[in-house]
mmCIF file of C-alpha atoms and ligand atoms in Angstrom:
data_model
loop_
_atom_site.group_PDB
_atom_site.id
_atom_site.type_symbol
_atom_site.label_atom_id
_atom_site.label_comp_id
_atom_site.label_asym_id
_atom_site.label_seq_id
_atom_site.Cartn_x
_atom_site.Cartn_y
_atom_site.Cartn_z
ATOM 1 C CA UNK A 1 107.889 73.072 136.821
ATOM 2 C CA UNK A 2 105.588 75.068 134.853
ATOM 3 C CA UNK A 3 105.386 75.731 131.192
ATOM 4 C CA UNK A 4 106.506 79.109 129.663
ATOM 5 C CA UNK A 5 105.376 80.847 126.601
ATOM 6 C CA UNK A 6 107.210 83.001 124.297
ATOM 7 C CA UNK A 7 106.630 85.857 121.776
ATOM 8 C CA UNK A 8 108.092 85.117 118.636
ATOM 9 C CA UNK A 9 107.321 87.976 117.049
ATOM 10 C CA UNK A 10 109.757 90.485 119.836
ATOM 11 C CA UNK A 11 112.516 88.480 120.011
ATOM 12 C CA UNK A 12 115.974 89.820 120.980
ATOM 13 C CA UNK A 13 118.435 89.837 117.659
ATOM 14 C CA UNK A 14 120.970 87.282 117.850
ATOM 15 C CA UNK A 15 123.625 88.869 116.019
ATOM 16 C CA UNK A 16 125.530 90.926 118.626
ATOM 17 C CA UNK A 17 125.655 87.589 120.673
ATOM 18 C CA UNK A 18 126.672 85.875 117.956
ATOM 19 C CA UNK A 19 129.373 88.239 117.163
ATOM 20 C CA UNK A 20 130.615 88.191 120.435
ATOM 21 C CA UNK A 21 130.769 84.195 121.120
ATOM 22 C CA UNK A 22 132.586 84.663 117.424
ATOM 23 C CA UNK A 23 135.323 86.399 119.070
ATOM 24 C CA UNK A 24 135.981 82.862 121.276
ATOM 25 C CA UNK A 25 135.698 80.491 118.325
ATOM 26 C CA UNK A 26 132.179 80.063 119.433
ATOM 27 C CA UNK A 27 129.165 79.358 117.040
ATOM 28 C CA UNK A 28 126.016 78.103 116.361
ATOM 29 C CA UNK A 29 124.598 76.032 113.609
ATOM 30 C CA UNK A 30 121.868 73.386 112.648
ATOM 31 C CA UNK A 31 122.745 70.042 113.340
ATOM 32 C CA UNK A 32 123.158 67.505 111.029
ATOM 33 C CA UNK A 33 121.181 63.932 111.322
ATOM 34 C CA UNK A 34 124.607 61.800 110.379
ATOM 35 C CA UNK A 35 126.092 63.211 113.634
ATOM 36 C CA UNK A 36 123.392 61.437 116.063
ATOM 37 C CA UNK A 37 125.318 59.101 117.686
ATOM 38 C CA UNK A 38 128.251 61.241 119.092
ATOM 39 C CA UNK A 39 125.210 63.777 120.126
ATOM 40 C CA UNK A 40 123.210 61.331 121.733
ATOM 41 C CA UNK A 41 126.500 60.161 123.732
ATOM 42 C CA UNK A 42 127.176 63.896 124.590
ATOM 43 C CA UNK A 43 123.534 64.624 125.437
ATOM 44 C CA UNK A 44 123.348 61.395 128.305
ATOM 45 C CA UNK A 45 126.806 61.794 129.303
ATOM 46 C CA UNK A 46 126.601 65.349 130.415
ATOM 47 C CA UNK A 47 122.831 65.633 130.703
ATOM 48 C CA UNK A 48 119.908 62.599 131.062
ATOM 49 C CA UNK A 49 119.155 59.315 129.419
ATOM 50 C CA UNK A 50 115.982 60.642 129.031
ATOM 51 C CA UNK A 51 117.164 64.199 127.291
ATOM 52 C CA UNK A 52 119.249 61.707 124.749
ATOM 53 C CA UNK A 53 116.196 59.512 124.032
ATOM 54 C CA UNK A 54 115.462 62.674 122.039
ATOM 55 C CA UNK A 55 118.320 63.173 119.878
ATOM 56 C CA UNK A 56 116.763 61.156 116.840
ATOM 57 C CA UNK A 57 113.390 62.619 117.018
ATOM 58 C CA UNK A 58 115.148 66.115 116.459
ATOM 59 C CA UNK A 59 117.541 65.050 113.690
ATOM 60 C CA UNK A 60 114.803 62.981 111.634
ATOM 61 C CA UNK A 61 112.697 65.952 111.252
ATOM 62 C CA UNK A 62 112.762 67.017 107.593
ATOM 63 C CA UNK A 63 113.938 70.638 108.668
ATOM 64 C CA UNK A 64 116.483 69.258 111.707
ATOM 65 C CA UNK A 65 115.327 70.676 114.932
ATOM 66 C CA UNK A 66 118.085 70.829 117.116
ATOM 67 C CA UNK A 67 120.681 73.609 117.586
ATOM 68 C CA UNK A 68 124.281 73.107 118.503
ATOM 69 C CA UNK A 69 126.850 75.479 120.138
ATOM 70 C CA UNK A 70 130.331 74.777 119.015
ATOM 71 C CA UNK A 71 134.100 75.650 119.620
ATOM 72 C CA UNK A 72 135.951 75.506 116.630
ATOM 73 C CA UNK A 73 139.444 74.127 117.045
ATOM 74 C CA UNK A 74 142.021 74.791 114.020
ATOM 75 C CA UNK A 75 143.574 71.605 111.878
ATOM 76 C CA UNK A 76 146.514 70.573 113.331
ATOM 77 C CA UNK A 77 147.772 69.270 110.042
ATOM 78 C CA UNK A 78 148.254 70.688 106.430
ATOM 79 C CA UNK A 79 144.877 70.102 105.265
ATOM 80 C CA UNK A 80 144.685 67.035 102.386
ATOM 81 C CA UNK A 81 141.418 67.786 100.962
ATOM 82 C CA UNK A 82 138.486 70.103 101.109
ATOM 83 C CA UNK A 83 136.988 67.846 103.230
ATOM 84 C CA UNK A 84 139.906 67.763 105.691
ATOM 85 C CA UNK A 85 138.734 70.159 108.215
ATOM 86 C CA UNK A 86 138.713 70.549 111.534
ATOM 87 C CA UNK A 87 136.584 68.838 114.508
ATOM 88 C CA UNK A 88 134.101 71.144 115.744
ATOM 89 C CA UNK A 89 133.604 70.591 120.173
ATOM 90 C CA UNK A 90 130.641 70.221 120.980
ATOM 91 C CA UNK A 91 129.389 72.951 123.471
ATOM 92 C CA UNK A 92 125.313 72.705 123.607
ATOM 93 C CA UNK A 93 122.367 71.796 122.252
ATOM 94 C CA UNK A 94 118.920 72.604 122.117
ATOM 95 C CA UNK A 95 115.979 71.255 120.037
ATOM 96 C CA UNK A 96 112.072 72.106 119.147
ATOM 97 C CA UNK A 97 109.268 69.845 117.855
ATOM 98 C CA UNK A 98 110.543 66.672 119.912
ATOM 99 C CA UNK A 99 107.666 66.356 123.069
ATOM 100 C CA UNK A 100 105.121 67.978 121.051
ATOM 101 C CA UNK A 101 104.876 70.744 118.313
ATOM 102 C CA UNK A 102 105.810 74.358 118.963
ATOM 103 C CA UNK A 103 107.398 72.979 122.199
ATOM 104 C CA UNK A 104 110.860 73.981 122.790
ATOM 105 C CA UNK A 105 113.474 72.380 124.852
ATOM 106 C CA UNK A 106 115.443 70.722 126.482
ATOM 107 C CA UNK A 107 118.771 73.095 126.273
ATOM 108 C CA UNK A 108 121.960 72.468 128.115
ATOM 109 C CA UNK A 109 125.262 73.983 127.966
ATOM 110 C CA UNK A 110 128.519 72.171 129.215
ATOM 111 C CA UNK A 111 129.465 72.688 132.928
ATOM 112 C CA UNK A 112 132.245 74.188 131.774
ATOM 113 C CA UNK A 113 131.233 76.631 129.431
ATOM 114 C CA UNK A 114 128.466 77.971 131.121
ATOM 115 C CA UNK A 115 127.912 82.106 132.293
ATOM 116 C CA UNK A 116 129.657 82.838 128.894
ATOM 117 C CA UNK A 117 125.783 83.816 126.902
ATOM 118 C CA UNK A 118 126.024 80.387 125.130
ATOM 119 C CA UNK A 119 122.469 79.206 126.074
ATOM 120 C CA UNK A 120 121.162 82.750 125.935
ATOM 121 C CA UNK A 121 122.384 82.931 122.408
ATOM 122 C CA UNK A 122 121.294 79.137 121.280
ATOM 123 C CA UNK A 123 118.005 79.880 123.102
ATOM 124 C CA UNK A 124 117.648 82.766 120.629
ATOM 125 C CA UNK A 125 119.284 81.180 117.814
ATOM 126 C CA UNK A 126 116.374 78.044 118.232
ATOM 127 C CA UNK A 127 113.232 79.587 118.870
ATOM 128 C CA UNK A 128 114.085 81.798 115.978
ATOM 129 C CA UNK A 129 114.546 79.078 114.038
ATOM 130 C CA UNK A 130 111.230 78.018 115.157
ATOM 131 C CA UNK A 131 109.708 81.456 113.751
ATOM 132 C CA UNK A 132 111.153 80.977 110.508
ATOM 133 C CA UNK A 133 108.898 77.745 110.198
ATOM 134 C CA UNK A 134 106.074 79.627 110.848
ATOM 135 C CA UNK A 135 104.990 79.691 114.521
ATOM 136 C CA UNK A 136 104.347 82.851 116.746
ATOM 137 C CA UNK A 137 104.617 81.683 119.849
ATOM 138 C CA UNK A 138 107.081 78.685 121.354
ATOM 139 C CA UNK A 139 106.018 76.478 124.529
ATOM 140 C CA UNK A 140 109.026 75.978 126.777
ATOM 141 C CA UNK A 141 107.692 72.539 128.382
ATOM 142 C CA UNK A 142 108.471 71.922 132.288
ATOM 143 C CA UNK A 143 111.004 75.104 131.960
ATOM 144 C CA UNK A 144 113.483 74.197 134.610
ATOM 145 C CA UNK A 145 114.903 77.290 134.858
ATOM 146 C CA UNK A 146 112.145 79.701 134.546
ATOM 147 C CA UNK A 147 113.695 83.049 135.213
ATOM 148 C CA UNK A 148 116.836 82.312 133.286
ATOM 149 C CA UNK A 149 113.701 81.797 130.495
ATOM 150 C CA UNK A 150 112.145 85.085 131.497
ATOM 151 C CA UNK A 151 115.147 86.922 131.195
ATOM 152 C CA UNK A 152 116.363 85.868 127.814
ATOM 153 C CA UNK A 153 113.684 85.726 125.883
ATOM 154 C CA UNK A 154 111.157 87.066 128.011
ATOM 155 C CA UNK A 155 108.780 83.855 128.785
ATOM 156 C CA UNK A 156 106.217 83.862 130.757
ATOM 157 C CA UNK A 157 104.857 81.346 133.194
ATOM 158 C CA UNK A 158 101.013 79.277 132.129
ATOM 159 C CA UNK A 159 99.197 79.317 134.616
ATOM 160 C CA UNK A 160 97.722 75.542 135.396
ATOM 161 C CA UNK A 161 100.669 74.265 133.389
ATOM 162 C CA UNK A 162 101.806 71.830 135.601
ATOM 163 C CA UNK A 163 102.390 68.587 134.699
ATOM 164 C CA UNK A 164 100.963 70.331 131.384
ATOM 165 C CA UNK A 165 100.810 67.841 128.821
ATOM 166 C CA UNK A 166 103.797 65.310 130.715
ATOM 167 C CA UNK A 167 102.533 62.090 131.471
ATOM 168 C CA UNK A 168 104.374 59.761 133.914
ATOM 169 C CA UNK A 169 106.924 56.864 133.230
ATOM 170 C CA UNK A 170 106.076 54.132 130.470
ATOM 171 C CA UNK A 171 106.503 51.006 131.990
ATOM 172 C CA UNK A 172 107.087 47.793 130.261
ATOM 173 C CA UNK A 173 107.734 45.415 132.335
ATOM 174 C CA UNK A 174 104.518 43.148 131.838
HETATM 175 C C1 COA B 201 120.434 76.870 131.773
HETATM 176 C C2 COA B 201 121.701 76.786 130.901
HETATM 177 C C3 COA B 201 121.369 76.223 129.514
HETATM 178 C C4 COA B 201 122.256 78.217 130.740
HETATM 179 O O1 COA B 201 123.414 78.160 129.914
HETATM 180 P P1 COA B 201 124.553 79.282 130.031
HETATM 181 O O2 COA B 201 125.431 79.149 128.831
HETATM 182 O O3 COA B 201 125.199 79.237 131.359
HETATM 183 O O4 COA B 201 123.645 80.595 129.926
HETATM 184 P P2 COA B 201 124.109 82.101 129.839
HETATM 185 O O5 COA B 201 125.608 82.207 129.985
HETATM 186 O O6 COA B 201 123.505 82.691 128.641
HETATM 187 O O7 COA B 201 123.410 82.736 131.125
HETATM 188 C C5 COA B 201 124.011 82.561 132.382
HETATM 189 C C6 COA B 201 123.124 83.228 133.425
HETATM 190 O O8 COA B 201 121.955 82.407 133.631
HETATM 191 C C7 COA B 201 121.860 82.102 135.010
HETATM 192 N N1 COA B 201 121.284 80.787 135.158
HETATM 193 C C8 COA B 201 121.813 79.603 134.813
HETATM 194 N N2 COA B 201 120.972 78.590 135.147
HETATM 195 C C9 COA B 201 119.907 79.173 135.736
HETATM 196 C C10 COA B 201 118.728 78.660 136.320
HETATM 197 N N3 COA B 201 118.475 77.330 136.392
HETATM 198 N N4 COA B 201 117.818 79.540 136.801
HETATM 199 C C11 COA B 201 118.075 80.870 136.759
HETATM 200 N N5 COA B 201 119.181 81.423 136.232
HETATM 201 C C12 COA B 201 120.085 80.572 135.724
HETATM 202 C C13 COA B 201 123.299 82.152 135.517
HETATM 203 O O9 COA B 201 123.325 82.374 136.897
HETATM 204 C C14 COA B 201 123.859 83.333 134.757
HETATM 205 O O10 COA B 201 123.449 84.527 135.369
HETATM 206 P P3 COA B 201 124.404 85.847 135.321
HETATM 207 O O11 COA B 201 124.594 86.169 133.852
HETATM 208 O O12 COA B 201 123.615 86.863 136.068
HETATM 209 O O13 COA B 201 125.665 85.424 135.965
HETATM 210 C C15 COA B 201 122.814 75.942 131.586
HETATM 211 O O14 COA B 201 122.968 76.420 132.903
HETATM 212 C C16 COA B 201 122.497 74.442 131.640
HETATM 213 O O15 COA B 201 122.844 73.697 130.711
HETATM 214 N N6 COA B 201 121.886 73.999 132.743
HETATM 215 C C17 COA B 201 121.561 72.563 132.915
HETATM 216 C C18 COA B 201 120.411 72.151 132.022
HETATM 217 C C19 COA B 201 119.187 73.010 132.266
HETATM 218 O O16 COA B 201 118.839 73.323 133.419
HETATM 219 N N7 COA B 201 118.508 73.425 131.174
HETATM 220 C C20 COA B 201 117.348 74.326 131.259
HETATM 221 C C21 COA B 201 116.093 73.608 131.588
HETATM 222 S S1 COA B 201 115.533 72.651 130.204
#
């Protein structure tokens, strides 16, 4: 699995996807670093251990990293307070600046949600987050699904990128 590269500067808008996931109860916001622990669970239940291990690395950076979809999911009670409001279900995620800097991914949608333009639009929701900070170009590291990639945002394969900048296992068993 190769690494992609894409051009911040022609992105697709996000608002007509956005509009339409909208329509579903469907959005997309920042994540918050207080909410690490059920995201961390989500991440390694429904994805890897090793996709989890970066769940802290997004939320710690001083502009949080990581992208979430959502579903929200009225209050099923008279609400008591401004504060009482409803749990948002968690749909995806998707982060930046965790492996390395300017390198996007991973991204993963739930099983169930999936074919419905969630990761298209959090794909384009992230790595225009990550032109608002300033960079022109995002690395997709060991893009695992490469035309998907191509498609959305219009990546395009390095050539000689693989194992790009992936080293193997740590061990530490000495
Ligand atoms: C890849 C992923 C994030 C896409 O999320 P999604 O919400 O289904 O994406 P969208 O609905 O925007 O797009 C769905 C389209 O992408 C296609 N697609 C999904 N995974 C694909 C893959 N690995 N390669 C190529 N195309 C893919 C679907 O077939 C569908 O095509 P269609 O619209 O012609 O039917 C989701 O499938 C996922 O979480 N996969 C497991 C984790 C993963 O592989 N992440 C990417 C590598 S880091």
């Amino acid at each position: 699995m190769a690494d992609m590269l894409v051009k911040l500067y022609t992105l697709p808008e996000l608002a007509p996807l956005r509009t339409q996931l909208a329509v579903e109860g469907i959005g997309m916001r920042r994540a918050v670093p207080q909410k690490h622990l059920v995201l961390g669970a989500w991440v390694r239940g429904h994805f890897a251990e090793g996709w989890a291990a970066g769940v802290k690395a997004a939320l710690n950076q001083q502009l949080v990293s990581c992208w979430l979809a959502v579903l929200h999911t009225p209050l099923d009670h008279e609400a008591a307070h401004a504060y009482d409001l409803p749990a948002e279900q968690l749909l995806g995620f998707a982060w930046y600046d965790v492996a390395s800097k300017g390198m996007f991914g991973p991204i993963g949608v739930h099983p169930a949600y999936r074919g419905r333009g969630i990761g298209t639009a959090l794909l384009i929701a992230t790595v225009h987050a990550m032109a608002d900070v300033g960079y022109q170009y995002a690395i997709i590291g060991w893009a695992g699904a490469p035309s998907w990639y191509a498609t959305a945002v219009g990546a395009q394969l390095i050539p000689d990128s693989e194992p790009g900048g992936f080293r193997g296992p740590l061990r530490g068993d000495l």
